Amino acid sequence: MHCRHCQQPVDFASLHHENLKRFRQFLILALVLALIGGGLHWAGVAMWPYWLYGMAGFVLSQALFRWQQSRWVICGHCKRGYSHYF
């Protein structure tokens, strides 16, 4: 990958691997919460499934935030940082 500004090689930020690991952990937790909510919903429990769906949505938002942080790159030449998606 090359910098958008000076066309020099860029590197991912120092916490790239840690953020990807957290993304996977949060994604798995969100799926587990949604599945438990679905099971309770199917079992006919009145209120708890909606709380679990809400928690799953929040955890999913945190997973997406960690994924976005893992895409951060820093140019070694001009010292600019930005998100790299593709």
XYZ file of N, CA and C in Angstrom:
258
model
N 0.844 -1.170 0.000
C 0.000 0.000 0.000
C 0.893 1.238 0.000
N 0.371 2.271 -0.622
C 1.122 3.521 -0.717
C 0.295 4.671 -0.147
N 0.991 5.687 0.353
C 0.359 6.869 0.940
C -0.430 7.629 -0.134
N -1.562 8.148 0.267
C -2.382 8.942 -0.653
C -1.728 10.271 -1.006
N -0.860 10.747 -0.134
C -0.311 12.093 -0.293
C 1.080 12.098 -0.950
N 1.974 11.218 -0.451
C 3.351 11.264 -0.954
C 3.755 10.000 -1.707
N 2.859 9.016 -1.824
C 3.084 7.765 -2.558
C 4.212 6.898 -1.978
N 4.569 7.114 -0.721
C 5.548 6.262 -0.049
C 4.819 5.093 0.616
N 5.527 4.001 0.929
C 4.869 2.866 1.596
C 4.327 3.255 2.971
N 3.177 2.689 3.311
C 2.564 2.951 4.620
C 2.497 1.651 5.410
N 2.394 1.791 6.713
C 2.269 0.652 7.608
C 0.997 0.801 8.418
N 0.437 -0.342 8.819
C -0.703 -0.289 9.722
C -0.237 0.242 11.068
N -1.168 0.815 11.825
C -0.845 1.342 13.151
C -0.386 0.203 14.060
N 0.229 0.555 15.165
C 0.857 -0.442 16.033
C -0.133 -1.434 16.642
N -1.388 -1.065 16.808
C -2.370 -1.945 17.435
C -3.246 -2.684 16.414
N -2.772 -2.826 15.199
C -3.555 -3.456 14.130
C -4.016 -4.866 14.512
N -3.097 -5.712 14.939
C -3.445 -7.098 15.250
C -4.314 -7.187 16.497
N -4.047 -6.344 17.477
C -4.866 -6.337 18.699
C -6.301 -5.920 18.390
N -6.475 -4.925 17.540
C -7.819 -4.485 17.173
C -8.564 -5.544 16.365
N -7.865 -6.256 15.487
C -8.520 -7.337 14.748
C -8.937 -8.467 15.678
N -8.095 -8.763 16.676
C -8.437 -9.796 17.645
C -9.674 -9.391 18.443
N -9.729 -8.146 18.892
C -10.892 -7.654 19.627
C -12.138 -7.640 18.749
N -11.986 -7.300 17.456
C -13.111 -7.335 16.521
C -13.730 -8.727 16.474
N -12.889 -9.747 16.344
C -13.403 -11.119 16.303
C -14.074 -11.507 17.616
N -13.487 -11.107 18.745
C -14.081 -11.435 20.040
C -15.439 -10.766 20.214
N -15.533 -9.500 19.879
C -16.807 -8.784 20.003
C -17.858 -9.361 19.046
N -17.442 -9.727 17.843
C -18.381 -10.287 16.877
C -18.944 -11.620 17.378
N -18.094 -12.457 17.927
C -18.564 -13.739 18.471
C -19.502 -13.506 19.646
N -19.171 -12.561 20.525
C -20.042 -12.260 21.661
C -21.399 -11.744 21.192
N -21.405 -10.887 20.177
C -22.676 -10.375 19.652
C -23.522 -11.505 19.075
N -22.895 -12.427 18.364
C -23.640 -13.550 17.806
C -24.200 -14.456 18.902
N -23.413 -14.697 19.949
C -23.889 -15.526 21.062
C -25.074 -14.861 21.750
N -24.993 -13.563 22.008
C -26.103 -12.853 22.644
C -27.358 -12.899 21.776
N -27.185 -12.722 20.476
C -28.338 -12.773 19.573
C -28.946 -14.172 19.525
N -28.108 -15.200 19.538
C -28.629 -16.564 19.532
C -29.361 -16.900 20.835
N -28.827 -16.479 21.959
C -29.516 -16.705 23.230
C -30.840 -15.947 23.245
N -30.834 -14.706 22.752
C -32.078 -13.947 22.641
C -33.082 -14.630 21.737
N -32.603 -15.174 20.628
C -33.496 -15.901 19.725
C -34.069 -17.146 20.377
N -33.244 -17.845 21.161
C -33.733 -19.022 21.870
C -34.782 -18.665 22.911
N -34.549 -17.581 23.635
C -35.537 -17.146 24.627
C -36.813 -16.648 23.953
N -36.659 -15.989 22.822
C -37.819 -15.523 22.070
C -38.660 -16.709 21.586
N -37.964 -17.721 21.080
C -38.638 -18.925 20.609
C -39.321 -19.660 21.767
N -38.709 -19.587 22.973
C -39.284 -20.262 24.142
C -40.454 -19.492 24.739
N -40.671 -18.281 24.290
C -41.824 -17.514 24.748
C -41.572 -16.650 25.964
N -40.317 -16.392 26.285
C -40.004 -15.497 27.407
C -40.354 -14.079 26.974
N -40.974 -13.328 27.893
C -41.586 -12.061 27.498
C -40.590 -10.943 27.204
N -39.726 -10.585 28.136
C -38.970 -9.353 27.990
C -37.488 -9.572 27.695
N -36.869 -10.606 28.195
C -35.433 -10.773 28.095
C -34.879 -10.828 26.682
N -35.562 -11.402 25.706
C -34.968 -11.423 24.360
C -34.674 -10.032 23.813
N -35.534 -9.077 24.100
C -35.316 -7.725 23.575
C -34.112 -7.061 24.230
N -33.884 -7.341 25.512
C -32.698 -6.833 26.185
C -31.441 -7.453 25.557
N -31.499 -8.729 25.284
C -30.345 -9.396 24.680
C -30.117 -8.926 23.247
N -31.181 -8.661 22.507
C -31.011 -8.105 21.155
C -30.356 -6.719 21.230
N -30.759 -5.922 22.199
C -30.147 -4.603 22.384
C -28.675 -4.708 22.741
N -28.347 -5.644 23.642
C -26.941 -5.847 24.003
C -26.136 -6.340 22.808
N -26.726 -7.229 22.015
C -26.035 -7.734 20.829
C -25.778 -6.603 19.833
N -26.733 -5.700 19.683
C -26.538 -4.556 18.796
C -25.425 -3.643 19.271
N -25.367 -3.410 20.579
C -24.302 -2.568 21.125
C -22.936 -3.219 20.946
N -22.838 -4.497 21.239
C -21.570 -5.205 21.094
C -21.156 -5.254 19.623
N -22.117 -5.399 18.723
C -21.809 -5.363 17.297
C -21.263 -3.995 16.889
N -21.811 -2.925 17.453
C -21.282 -1.594 17.143
C -19.841 -1.450 17.626
N -19.520 -2.048 18.772
C -18.147 -2.013 19.265
C -17.231 -2.840 18.368
N -17.732 -3.957 17.842
C -16.940 -4.769 16.922
C -16.628 -3.982 15.651
N -17.621 -3.287 15.126
C -17.392 -2.478 13.923
C -16.427 -1.337 14.198
N -16.473 -0.763 15.395
C -15.528 0.290 15.773
C -14.105 -0.254 15.807
N -13.917 -1.452 16.361
C -12.590 -2.062 16.405
C -12.093 -2.388 14.999
N -12.998 -2.822 14.124
C -12.581 -3.099 12.757
C -12.110 -1.824 12.077
N -12.846 -0.725 12.311
C -12.459 0.548 11.709
C -11.101 0.994 12.255
N -10.857 0.788 13.540
C -9.560 1.156 14.112
C -8.432 0.307 13.547
N -8.712 -0.950 13.194
C -7.669 -1.815 12.653
C -7.251 -1.395 11.250
N -8.055 -0.609 10.574
C -7.749 -0.168 9.211
C -6.913 1.111 9.184
N -6.517 1.640 10.330
C -5.766 2.885 10.403
C -4.328 2.654 9.951
N -3.830 3.484 9.012
C -2.457 3.390 8.521
C -1.721 4.691 8.800
N -0.403 4.577 8.889
C 0.450 5.743 9.151
C 1.593 5.717 8.143
N 1.803 6.844 7.491
C 2.892 6.968 6.523
C 4.187 7.247 7.279
N 5.234 6.499 6.971
C 6.518 6.707 7.626
C 7.260 7.922 7.115
N 6.888 8.406 5.936
C 7.600 9.533 5.339
C 6.992 10.871 5.729
N 5.700 11.060 5.473
C 5.071 12.359 5.759
C 4.329 12.362 7.100
N 4.284 11.215 7.810
C 3.686 11.074 9.147
C 2.199 11.351 9.184
N 1.506 11.199 8.067
C 0.056 11.358 8.051
C -0.597 10.031 8.335
N -1.740 10.087 9.011
C -2.493 8.885 9.295
C -3.905 9.013 8.756
N -4.457 7.900 8.294
C -5.828 7.894 7.778
C -6.315 6.461 7.736
N -7.609 6.294 7.517
C -8.205 4.962 7.413
C -8.046 4.434 5.996
N -7.653 3.194 5.896
C -7.463 2.542 4.599
C -8.456 1.398 4.512
N -9.407 1.493 3.609
C -10.459 0.476 3.515
C -10.230 -0.536 2.416
N -9.576 -0.193 1.338
C -9.403 -1.145 0.246
C -7.953 -1.231 -0.162
